[in-house]
mmCIF file of C-alpha atoms in Angstrom:
data_model
loop_
_atom_site.group_PDB
_atom_site.id
_atom_site.type_symbol
_atom_site.label_atom_id
_atom_site.label_comp_id
_atom_site.label_asym_id
_atom_site.label_seq_id
_atom_site.Cartn_x
_atom_site.Cartn_y
_atom_site.Cartn_z
ATOM 1 C CA MET A 1 16.875 129.769 -8.637
ATOM 2 C CA LEU A 2 13.643 130.081 -6.679
ATOM 3 C CA ASP A 3 15.575 131.379 -3.681
ATOM 4 C CA GLN A 4 17.450 133.852 -5.872
ATOM 5 C CA VAL A 5 14.317 135.531 -7.178
ATOM 6 C CA ASN A 6 12.346 135.327 -3.953
ATOM 7 C CA SER A 7 13.633 137.016 -0.797
ATOM 8 C CA GLY A 8 11.028 135.509 1.517
ATOM 9 C CA LYS A 9 10.078 131.821 1.507
ATOM 10 C CA LYS A 10 12.848 129.280 1.043
ATOM 11 C CA PHE A 11 12.219 126.344 -1.263
ATOM 12 C CA ARG A 12 13.353 122.742 -1.361
ATOM 13 C CA VAL A 13 13.333 121.080 -4.779
ATOM 14 C CA ILE A 14 13.192 117.303 -5.068
ATOM 15 C CA ASN A 15 14.224 116.053 -8.506
ATOM 16 C CA LYS A 16 12.732 112.638 -9.195
ATOM 17 C CA GLY A 17 13.084 112.490 -12.954
ATOM 18 C CA ILE A 18 13.576 109.157 -14.691
ATOM 19 C CA PRO A 19 15.298 109.810 -18.033
ATOM 20 C CA GLY A 20 13.852 107.589 -20.732
ATOM 21 C CA ALA A 21 11.322 105.959 -18.401
ATOM 22 C CA LYS A 22 7.789 104.968 -19.231
ATOM 23 C CA SER A 23 5.075 107.184 -17.793
ATOM 24 C CA LEU A 24 3.859 104.147 -15.840
ATOM 25 C CA ASP A 25 7.115 104.255 -13.852
ATOM 26 C CA VAL A 26 6.245 107.797 -12.770
ATOM 27 C CA VAL A 27 2.746 106.716 -11.736
ATOM 28 C CA GLN A 28 4.071 103.811 -9.676
ATOM 29 C CA HIS A 29 6.522 105.963 -7.697
ATOM 30 C CA LEU A 30 4.668 109.257 -7.514
ATOM 31 C CA GLU A 31 2.826 108.821 -4.194
ATOM 32 C CA GLN A 32 6.005 107.666 -2.461
ATOM 33 C CA TRP A 33 7.938 110.697 -3.765
ATOM 34 C CA LEU A 34 5.211 113.102 -2.722
ATOM 35 C CA ASP A 35 5.012 111.661 0.802
ATOM 36 C CA GLU A 36 8.781 111.661 1.271
ATOM 37 C CA GLY A 37 9.149 115.244 0.104
ATOM 38 C CA HIS A 38 6.009 116.725 1.740
ATOM 39 C CA ALA A 39 5.379 118.393 -1.619
ATOM 40 C CA ASP A 40 3.219 121.464 -2.172
ATOM 41 C CA VAL A 41 3.738 121.657 -5.933
ATOM 42 C CA ALA A 42 4.458 118.990 -8.529
ATOM 43 C CA VAL A 43 6.060 119.817 -11.880
ATOM 44 C CA ILE A 44 5.382 117.135 -14.488
ATOM 45 C CA MET A 45 7.159 116.894 -17.828
ATOM 46 C CA ILE A 46 6.627 113.626 -19.683
ATOM 47 C CA GLY A 47 7.360 112.913 -23.316
ATOM 48 C CA ARG A 48 4.517 112.464 -25.761
ATOM 49 C CA HIS A 49 5.018 108.763 -26.352
ATOM 50 C CA ASP A 50 5.820 105.789 -24.195
ATOM 51 C CA PRO A 51 8.266 103.397 -25.863
ATOM 52 C CA ARG A 52 6.538 101.377 -28.561
ATOM 53 C CA SER A 53 6.909 97.604 -28.681
ATOM 54 C CA ASP A 54 8.197 97.677 -32.264
ATOM 55 C CA PHE A 55 11.120 99.980 -31.459
ATOM 56 C CA ILE A 56 14.520 98.456 -30.858
ATOM 57 C CA PRO A 57 15.493 98.630 -27.172
ATOM 58 C CA LEU A 58 18.104 101.232 -26.271
ATOM 59 C CA PRO A 59 21.519 99.605 -26.870
ATOM 60 C CA TRP A 60 22.809 98.041 -23.685
ATOM 61 C CA TRP A 61 26.195 99.705 -24.062
ATOM 62 C CA TYR A 62 24.694 103.208 -24.004
ATOM 63 C CA ALA A 63 24.038 103.401 -20.256
ATOM 64 C CA TRP A 64 26.948 101.212 -19.322
ATOM 65 C CA GLY A 65 29.295 103.206 -21.514
ATOM 66 C CA THR A 66 28.642 106.229 -19.330
ATOM 67 C CA LYS A 67 29.340 104.212 -16.198
ATOM 68 C CA MET A 68 32.533 102.830 -17.677
ATOM 69 C CA LYS A 69 33.708 106.306 -18.592
ATOM 70 C CA THR A 70 33.024 107.458 -15.024
ATOM 71 C CA ALA A 71 34.881 104.475 -13.592
ATOM 72 C CA GLY A 72 37.874 105.220 -15.798
ATOM 73 C CA LEU A 73 37.987 108.847 -14.719
ATOM 74 C CA LEU A 74 37.731 107.867 -11.036
ATOM 75 C CA ASN A 75 40.672 105.542 -11.480
ATOM 76 C CA LYS A 76 42.562 108.400 -13.073
ATOM 77 C CA LEU A 77 42.250 110.424 -9.859
ATOM 78 C CA PHE A 78 44.203 107.796 -7.921
ATOM 79 C CA HIS A 79 46.642 106.458 -10.507
ATOM 80 C CA SER A 80 48.811 108.430 -12.881
ATOM 81 C CA SER A 81 49.659 105.472 -15.104
ATOM 82 C CA GLN A 82 47.647 105.482 -18.329
ATOM 83 C CA ASP A 83 48.217 101.751 -18.781
ATOM 84 C CA TYR A 84 46.788 101.035 -15.345
ATOM 85 C CA VAL A 85 43.675 103.117 -16.020
ATOM 86 C CA LEU A 86 43.090 101.498 -19.394
ATOM 87 C CA GLU A 87 43.579 98.015 -17.961
ATOM 88 C CA LYS A 88 40.954 98.641 -15.250
ATOM 89 C CA TYR A 89 38.681 100.251 -17.817
ATOM 90 C CA ASN A 90 38.879 97.200 -20.097
ATOM 91 C CA LYS A 91 38.218 94.756 -17.260
ATOM 92 C CA PHE A 92 35.154 96.731 -16.224
ATOM 93 C CA PHE A 93 33.897 96.690 -19.806
ATOM 94 C CA GLU A 94 34.464 92.947 -20.239
ATOM 95 C CA SER A 95 32.606 92.081 -17.035
ATOM 96 C CA SER A 96 29.606 94.223 -17.981
ATOM 97 C CA ALA A 97 29.610 92.890 -21.558
ATOM 98 C CA LYS A 98 29.561 89.315 -20.238
ATOM 99 C CA PHE A 99 26.658 90.169 -17.910
ATOM 100 C CA PHE A 100 24.527 91.484 -20.759
ATOM 101 C CA ALA A 101 25.586 88.706 -23.120
ATOM 102 C CA ASP A 102 24.445 86.135 -20.562
ATOM 103 C CA ARG A 103 21.075 87.890 -20.381
ATOM 104 C CA GLY A 104 20.746 87.731 -24.157
ATOM 105 C CA ASP A 105 20.430 91.513 -24.635
ATOM 106 C CA VAL A 106 23.277 91.553 -27.131
ATOM 107 C CA HIS A 107 21.131 89.647 -29.617
ATOM 108 C CA GLU A 108 18.865 92.691 -29.829
ATOM 109 C CA LEU A 109 21.728 94.540 -31.533
ATOM 110 C CA LYS A 110 21.812 92.316 -34.616
ATOM 111 C CA ILE A 111 20.697 93.944 -37.850
ATOM 112 C CA LYS A 112 16.932 93.885 -38.345
ATOM 113 C CA ALA A 113 16.061 95.051 -41.842
ATOM 114 C CA ASP A 114 12.771 95.105 -43.717
ATOM 115 C CA PRO A 115 13.643 95.725 -47.404
ATOM 116 C CA GLU A 116 10.021 96.391 -48.347
ATOM 117 C CA LYS A 117 9.749 99.269 -45.869
ATOM 118 C CA ASN A 118 13.366 100.335 -46.359
ATOM 119 C CA VAL A 119 14.082 100.439 -42.637
ATOM 120 C CA ILE A 120 17.637 99.883 -41.419
ATOM 121 C CA PHE A 121 18.683 99.276 -37.859
ATOM 122 C CA PRO A 122 22.370 99.612 -36.958
ATOM 123 C CA ALA A 123 24.340 96.746 -35.450
ATOM 124 C CA THR A 124 27.318 96.951 -33.141
ATOM 125 C CA SER A 125 29.232 93.955 -31.834
ATOM 126 C CA PRO A 126 30.577 93.901 -28.267
ATOM 127 C CA GLU A 127 34.150 93.910 -29.611
ATOM 128 C CA ASP A 128 33.508 96.927 -31.844
ATOM 129 C CA THR A 129 31.809 98.754 -28.972
ATOM 130 C CA LYS A 130 34.878 98.141 -26.839
ATOM 131 C CA LEU A 131 37.091 99.748 -29.500
ATOM 132 C CA ILE A 132 34.771 102.767 -29.819
ATOM 133 C CA LEU A 133 34.713 103.385 -26.076
ATOM 134 C CA GLN A 134 38.479 102.967 -25.818
ATOM 135 C CA ALA A 135 39.013 105.506 -28.595
ATOM 136 C CA LYS A 136 36.760 108.063 -26.909
ATOM 137 C CA PHE A 137 38.449 107.469 -23.579
ATOM 138 C CA LEU A 138 41.934 107.912 -25.076
ATOM 139 C CA ILE A 139 40.866 111.184 -26.696
ATOM 140 C CA GLU A 140 39.769 112.470 -23.287
ATOM 141 C CA GLU A 141 43.140 111.390 -21.941
ATOM 142 C CA LYS A 142 44.832 113.304 -24.814
ATOM 143 C CA LYS A 143 46.293 110.073 -26.243
ATOM 144 C CA PHE A 144 45.381 111.048 -29.783
ATOM 145 C CA GLU A 145 47.768 108.807 -31.717
ATOM 146 C CA GLN A 146 46.608 105.763 -29.761
ATOM 147 C CA ALA A 147 42.967 106.674 -30.420
ATOM 148 C CA GLN A 148 43.655 106.932 -34.150
ATOM 149 C CA GLU A 149 45.407 103.571 -34.076
ATOM 150 C CA ILE A 150 42.395 101.884 -32.464
ATOM 151 C CA LEU A 151 40.143 103.034 -35.303
ATOM 152 C CA LYS A 152 42.132 100.915 -37.767
ATOM 153 C CA TYR A 153 40.697 97.817 -36.140
ATOM 154 C CA LEU A 154 37.085 98.996 -36.210
ATOM 155 C CA ASP A 155 34.783 97.233 -38.661
ATOM 156 C CA THR A 156 33.172 100.176 -40.456
ATOM 157 C CA LYS A 157 30.944 98.114 -42.717
ATOM 158 C CA THR A 158 28.046 98.574 -40.315
ATOM 159 C CA TYR A 159 26.254 101.904 -40.325
ATOM 160 C CA ALA A 160 26.600 102.444 -36.589
ATOM 161 C CA ASN A 161 30.351 101.860 -36.583
ATOM 162 C CA LYS A 162 30.873 104.180 -39.547
ATOM 163 C CA SER A 163 29.018 106.906 -37.714
ATOM 164 C CA PHE A 164 31.203 106.499 -34.637
ATOM 165 C CA GLU A 165 34.368 106.474 -36.711
ATOM 166 C CA LEU A 166 33.442 109.795 -38.321
ATOM 167 C CA LYS A 167 32.430 111.311 -35.006
ATOM 168 C CA ILE A 168 35.746 110.342 -33.417
ATOM 169 C CA GLU A 169 37.630 111.730 -36.420
ATOM 170 C CA ASP A 170 35.867 115.032 -35.830
ATOM 171 C CA MET A 171 36.914 114.984 -32.182
ATOM 172 C CA LEU A 172 40.531 114.379 -33.208
ATOM 173 C CA GLY A 173 40.306 117.129 -35.813
ATOM 174 C CA GLU A 174 39.105 119.659 -33.253
ATOM 175 C CA VAL A 175 42.151 119.003 -31.103
ATOM 176 C CA GLU A 176 44.676 118.776 -33.939
ATOM 177 C CA TYR A 177 43.776 122.098 -35.529
ATOM 178 C CA LYS A 178 43.143 123.922 -32.231
ATOM 179 C CA LYS A 179 39.722 125.010 -33.445
ATOM 180 C CA LYS A 180 36.189 123.663 -33.544
ATOM 181 C CA VAL A 181 36.073 121.740 -36.787
ATOM 182 C CA GLY A 182 32.800 120.098 -35.811
ATOM 183 C CA TRP A 183 31.040 118.868 -38.929
ATOM 184 C CA TYR A 184 32.913 121.072 -41.392
ATOM 185 C CA VAL A 185 34.949 118.288 -42.950
ATOM 186 C CA ALA A 186 35.411 118.540 -46.705
ATOM 187 C CA ALA A 187 34.430 115.654 -48.962
ATOM 188 C CA PRO A 188 33.653 115.226 -52.662
ATOM 189 C CA TYR A 189 30.121 116.123 -53.652
ATOM 190 C CA GLU A 190 29.516 112.640 -55.098
ATOM 191 C CA GLU A 191 30.442 111.046 -51.791
ATOM 192 C CA TYR A 192 28.081 113.362 -49.969
ATOM 193 C CA MET A 193 25.181 112.514 -52.266
ATOM 194 C CA GLU A 194 25.758 108.820 -51.622
ATOM 195 C CA TYR A 195 24.972 109.519 -47.972
ATOM 196 C CA VAL A 196 21.969 111.592 -48.986
ATOM 197 C CA ARG A 197 20.572 108.567 -50.811
ATOM 198 C CA LEU A 198 20.852 106.592 -47.591
ATOM 199 C CA SER A 199 18.744 109.150 -45.754
ATOM 200 C CA SER A 200 15.516 107.557 -47.008
ATOM 201 C CA ALA A 201 16.139 104.921 -44.327
ATOM 202 C CA ALA A 202 14.847 105.408 -40.799
ATOM 203 C CA ILE A 203 17.668 104.675 -38.375
ATOM 204 C CA TYR A 204 16.113 104.901 -34.953
ATOM 205 C CA ASP A 205 18.825 104.496 -32.341
ATOM 206 C CA GLU A 206 21.528 106.381 -34.230
ATOM 207 C CA ARG A 207 19.348 109.224 -35.518
ATOM 208 C CA SER A 208 21.336 112.092 -34.041
ATOM 209 C CA ILE A 209 24.672 110.593 -35.050
ATOM 210 C CA TRP A 210 23.496 110.075 -38.597
ATOM 211 C CA ASN A 211 22.404 113.687 -38.838
ATOM 212 C CA ARG A 212 25.976 114.537 -37.996
ATOM 213 C CA ILE A 213 27.328 112.256 -40.696
ATOM 214 C CA HIS A 214 25.184 113.942 -43.317
ATOM 215 C CA ALA A 215 25.756 117.446 -42.072
ATOM 216 C CA ARG A 216 29.526 117.046 -42.132
ATOM 217 C CA TRP A 217 29.442 117.629 -45.868
ATOM 218 C CA CYS A 218 26.694 120.192 -46.088
ATOM 219 C CA ASN A 219 27.728 123.784 -46.808
ATOM 220 C CA ASP A 220 26.510 126.921 -48.544
ATOM 221 C CA GLU A 221 27.888 125.825 -51.878
ATOM 222 C CA TYR A 222 25.300 123.138 -52.568
ATOM 223 C CA ILE A 223 22.838 123.153 -49.693
ATOM 224 C CA GLU A 224 19.903 124.114 -51.964
ATOM 225 C CA ASP A 225 20.661 121.171 -54.256
ATOM 226 C CA VAL A 226 20.747 118.853 -51.273
ATOM 227 C CA GLU A 227 17.457 120.308 -50.041
ATOM 228 C CA GLN A 228 15.707 119.687 -53.358
ATOM 229 C CA GLN A 229 16.901 116.092 -53.589
ATOM 230 C CA LEU A 230 15.855 115.354 -50.043
ATOM 231 C CA LEU A 231 12.441 116.933 -50.552
ATOM 232 C CA GLN A 232 11.914 114.573 -53.478
ATOM 233 C CA LEU A 233 12.607 111.686 -51.089
ATOM 234 C CA TYR A 234 10.324 113.349 -48.544
ATOM 235 C CA ALA A 235 7.363 113.343 -50.961
ATOM 236 C CA LYS A 236 7.565 109.553 -51.309
ATOM 237 C CA ALA A 237 8.624 108.639 -47.776
ATOM 238 C CA GLU A 238 6.644 107.112 -44.926
ATOM 239 C CA ASP A 239 6.053 109.324 -41.896
ATOM 240 C CA LYS A 240 8.876 107.782 -39.876
ATOM 241 C CA ASN A 241 11.291 108.589 -42.704
ATOM 242 C CA LYS A 242 9.813 112.050 -43.279
ATOM 243 C CA GLU A 243 10.671 113.057 -39.743
ATOM 244 C CA PHE A 244 14.249 111.901 -40.223
ATOM 245 C CA ILE A 245 14.692 113.783 -43.526
ATOM 246 C CA VAL A 246 13.197 117.047 -42.259
ATOM 247 C CA ASP A 247 15.141 116.876 -39.004
ATOM 248 C CA PHE A 248 18.313 116.468 -41.036
ATOM 249 C CA LEU A 249 17.490 119.501 -43.192
ATOM 250 C CA LYS A 250 16.950 121.536 -40.030
ATOM 251 C CA THR A 251 20.399 120.424 -38.851
ATOM 252 C CA CYS A 252 22.000 121.409 -42.180
ATOM 253 C CA PHE A 253 20.503 124.884 -42.285
ATOM 254 C CA ASP A 254 21.381 125.444 -38.650
ATOM 255 C CA LYS A 255 24.982 124.631 -39.521
ATOM 256 C CA VAL A 256 25.184 127.345 -42.142
ATOM 257 C CA GLY A 257 23.115 129.836 -40.127
ATOM 258 C CA ARG A 258 19.946 130.108 -42.254
ATOM 259 C CA GLN A 259 17.557 131.172 -39.496
ATOM 260 C CA ASN A 260 14.407 131.369 -41.663
ATOM 261 C CA LYS A 261 14.946 127.812 -42.875
ATOM 262 C CA ILE A 262 15.660 126.573 -39.353
ATOM 263 C CA ILE A 263 12.289 127.897 -38.169
ATOM 264 C CA TYR A 264 10.499 126.437 -41.205
ATOM 265 C CA TYR A 265 11.866 122.923 -40.703
ATOM 266 C CA TYR A 266 11.606 123.204 -36.930
ATOM 267 C CA ASP A 267 7.829 123.620 -37.376
ATOM 268 C CA LEU A 268 7.590 120.982 -40.089
ATOM 269 C CA VAL A 269 9.290 118.235 -38.118
ATOM 270 C CA GLU A 270 6.987 119.062 -35.202
ATOM 271 C CA LYS A 271 3.888 118.640 -37.390
ATOM 272 C CA ILE A 272 5.137 115.273 -38.598
ATOM 273 C CA TYR A 273 6.069 114.032 -35.146
ATOM 274 C CA ASN A 274 2.997 115.286 -33.319
ATOM 275 C CA LYS A 275 0.365 112.781 -34.311
ATOM 276 C CA GLY A 276 -1.409 112.781 -30.965
ATOM 277 C CA ILE A 277 -0.166 111.742 -27.553
ATOM 278 C CA ASN A 278 0.196 108.007 -27.153
ATOM 279 C CA PRO A 279 -2.969 106.420 -25.591
ATOM 280 C CA VAL A 280 -0.862 104.668 -22.944
ATOM 281 C CA THR A 281 0.723 107.971 -21.955
ATOM 282 C CA GLN A 282 -2.696 109.673 -21.894
ATOM 283 C CA GLU A 283 -4.031 107.064 -19.496
ATOM 284 C CA ASN A 284 -1.059 107.534 -17.181
ATOM 285 C CA TYR A 285 -1.506 111.311 -17.261
ATOM 286 C CA LYS A 286 -5.000 110.668 -15.865
ATOM 287 C CA LYS A 287 -3.572 108.543 -13.057
ATOM 288 C CA ILE A 288 -0.974 111.199 -12.210
ATOM 289 C CA ILE A 289 -3.648 113.899 -11.977
ATOM 290 C CA GLU A 290 -5.845 111.682 -9.790
ATOM 291 C CA ILE A 291 -2.963 111.184 -7.341
ATOM 292 C CA LEU A 292 -2.080 114.883 -7.224
ATOM 293 C CA GLN A 293 -5.682 116.030 -6.800
ATOM 294 C CA LYS A 294 -6.289 113.478 -4.039
ATOM 295 C CA LYS A 295 -3.351 114.950 -2.111
ATOM 296 C CA ASN A 296 -4.390 118.531 -2.943
ATOM 297 C CA ILE A 297 -1.050 119.286 -4.586
ATOM 298 C CA LYS A 298 -0.684 122.138 -7.055
ATOM 299 C CA MET A 299 0.078 120.975 -10.575
ATOM 300 C CA ILE A 300 2.378 122.433 -13.223
ATOM 301 C CA PHE A 301 2.651 120.681 -16.574
ATOM 302 C CA MET A 302 5.046 121.398 -19.393
ATOM 303 C CA GLN A 303 6.417 119.739 -22.501
ATOM 304 C CA TYR A 304 9.724 119.547 -24.282
ATOM 305 C CA PRO A 305 10.698 122.797 -26.048
ATOM 306 C CA THR A 306 9.959 121.236 -29.438
ATOM 307 C CA VAL A 307 6.423 120.093 -28.614
ATOM 308 C CA ASP A 308 3.183 122.110 -28.799
ATOM 309 C CA ALA A 309 1.584 122.695 -25.390
ATOM 310 C CA GLU A 310 -1.931 122.943 -26.849
ATOM 311 C CA GLU A 311 -2.060 119.222 -27.503
ATOM 312 C CA LEU A 312 -1.307 118.455 -23.869
ATOM 313 C CA GLU A 313 -3.862 121.034 -22.714
ATOM 314 C CA GLU A 314 -6.617 119.269 -24.676
ATOM 315 C CA ILE A 315 -5.936 116.121 -22.698
ATOM 316 C CA LEU A 316 -5.544 117.778 -19.299
ATOM 317 C CA ILE A 317 -8.662 119.974 -19.247
ATOM 318 C CA PRO A 318 -11.250 117.141 -19.303
ATOM 319 C CA ILE A 319 -9.520 115.180 -16.546
ATOM 320 C CA SER A 320 -8.617 117.940 -14.087
ATOM 321 C CA GLU A 321 -11.020 119.805 -11.829
ATOM 322 C CA ASN A 322 -11.800 123.301 -13.139
ATOM 323 C CA LYS A 323 -8.513 123.478 -15.062
ATOM 324 C CA SER A 324 -6.675 123.411 -11.741
ATOM 325 C CA PHE A 325 -3.202 123.357 -13.237
ATOM 326 C CA ILE A 326 -0.606 125.647 -14.796
ATOM 327 C CA LEU A 327 0.569 124.812 -18.317
ATOM 328 C CA ILE A 328 3.947 126.177 -19.460
ATOM 329 C CA ASP A 329 4.532 126.561 -23.195
ATOM 330 C CA ASN A 330 8.280 126.040 -23.568
ATOM 331 C CA LYS A 331 8.073 125.831 -27.335
ATOM 332 C CA LYS A 332 6.716 129.362 -27.627
ATOM 333 C CA ILE A 333 9.673 130.719 -25.656
ATOM 334 C CA PHE A 334 12.300 128.856 -27.666
ATOM 335 C CA LYS A 335 10.737 129.612 -31.033
ATOM 336 C CA GLU A 336 11.231 133.327 -30.413
ATOM 337 C CA LEU A 337 14.832 132.780 -29.333
ATOM 338 C CA LEU A 338 15.617 130.756 -32.465
ATOM 339 C CA LYS A 339 14.827 133.739 -34.649
ATOM 340 C CA ASN A 340 18.099 135.334 -33.591
ATOM 341 C CA ASN A 341 20.291 132.469 -32.403
ATOM 342 C CA SER A 342 21.535 129.143 -33.665
ATOM 343 C CA TYR A 343 19.692 125.963 -32.759
ATOM 344 C CA LYS A 344 22.785 124.495 -31.062
ATOM 345 C CA VAL A 345 22.952 127.418 -28.635
ATOM 346 C CA TYR A 346 19.908 126.023 -26.820
ATOM 347 C CA PHE A 347 19.778 122.326 -27.768
ATOM 348 C CA SER A 348 22.421 119.721 -27.066
ATOM 349 C CA ASP A 349 21.154 117.190 -29.606
ATOM 350 C CA ASP A 350 19.806 117.149 -33.130
ATOM 351 C CA TYR A 351 16.455 115.875 -31.980
ATOM 352 C CA GLY A 352 15.772 119.052 -30.066
ATOM 353 C CA GLY A 353 14.230 117.701 -26.885
ATOM 354 C CA HIS A 354 17.336 118.047 -24.758
ATOM 355 C CA CYS A 355 18.865 121.396 -23.906
ATOM 356 C CA THR A 356 22.270 122.902 -23.315
ATOM 357 C CA ALA A 357 23.029 124.479 -19.933
ATOM 358 C CA LEU A 358 21.666 127.766 -21.271
ATOM 359 C CA GLY A 359 18.485 126.117 -22.557
ATOM 360 C CA ASN A 360 17.891 124.386 -19.237
ATOM 361 C CA LYS A 361 18.488 127.652 -17.392
ATOM 362 C CA LEU A 362 15.825 129.408 -19.478
ATOM 363 C CA ILE A 363 13.311 126.664 -18.743
ATOM 364 C CA ALA A 364 14.155 126.805 -15.022
ATOM 365 C CA GLN A 365 13.832 130.598 -14.882
ATOM 366 C CA ASP A 366 10.374 130.571 -16.420
ATOM 367 C CA LEU A 367 9.315 127.675 -14.215
ATOM 368 C CA ALA A 368 10.497 129.536 -11.105
ATOM 369 C CA LYS A 369 8.340 132.536 -12.051
ATOM 370 C CA GLN A 370 5.287 130.308 -12.434
ATOM 371 C CA ILE A 371 5.876 128.610 -9.068
ATOM 372 C CA LEU A 372 6.198 131.954 -7.285
ATOM 373 C CA LYS A 373 2.813 133.019 -8.670
ATOM 374 C CA ILE A 374 1.270 130.186 -6.647
ATOM 375 C CA TYR A 375 2.681 131.549 -3.378
ATOM 376 C CA ASN A 376 2.117 135.262 -4.007
#
């Protein structure tokens, strides 16, 4: 994109992002990356918080599920037999599951509940995870009847499994009816409100999936009633639950296209979530700036499109020399766009930190303009 908008100097971009990493990981590798790439400019975008010790670790099957899916698709390129692909896929899963079980990581997935704080963590067994991944894989292979059959064996008593079952049903529905059913699946109002009552629980790892479960039943007919009931829960909830409730309301109103409400809850969830940048992350920002200034490298900082840039600026100014950095306010750009377009046009998840291809392109275009200012 830099080369497209600039007819003179040619640029080489080195992407050294670590999705989900601690800021310390960036600090530890930064000098090596800079030396290898002979960098002139460094663009830094780190989340506001490093992982907290009281959060459940990311489920082991999440990363490995992606690898298994890739392995299955690679096999597909060389073998036309569905049975062969599925057999290889299952063997790959079983070997990785055994590896993690031997390490003891699977025990982290057991339910951890604190009734006094009303916090629920989902649990998924290795066998259930295998069924979920098989069902998704079969859907991609257009083996819809087989995918539906697998779901009969899934234990849906756990919250996580129920969420996956509903999500897979939606995927099957989209194909069956030749249209994007998405979350528009009808259900009795009483059944919907039962799920609303569950929303006072903070479900960390499955947050985005649970928003989808709730929003499946939300429509224009009773969205205001749902809003009022949830706001009553909101008034009594702890901060971690408030964020979940408000984020869900934003999802609901986005589904039915209420732009004014989307903006309202978009701002509200940001106010709840932004309680100051984590001290650990702040300290590592200092270390990053020290390294960049020592090497005389230009600095560009930006945040996720849902996070205020001013908060980051307050931290950066005291620790950088003469405000020797560029700060990009992605949130300001996206907030204007959301006035006329749906949230899902720009964001690929309900949490709002991760973008669609269009959202990423908008961030890249603005970033390219800022980089060119350095060279002009």
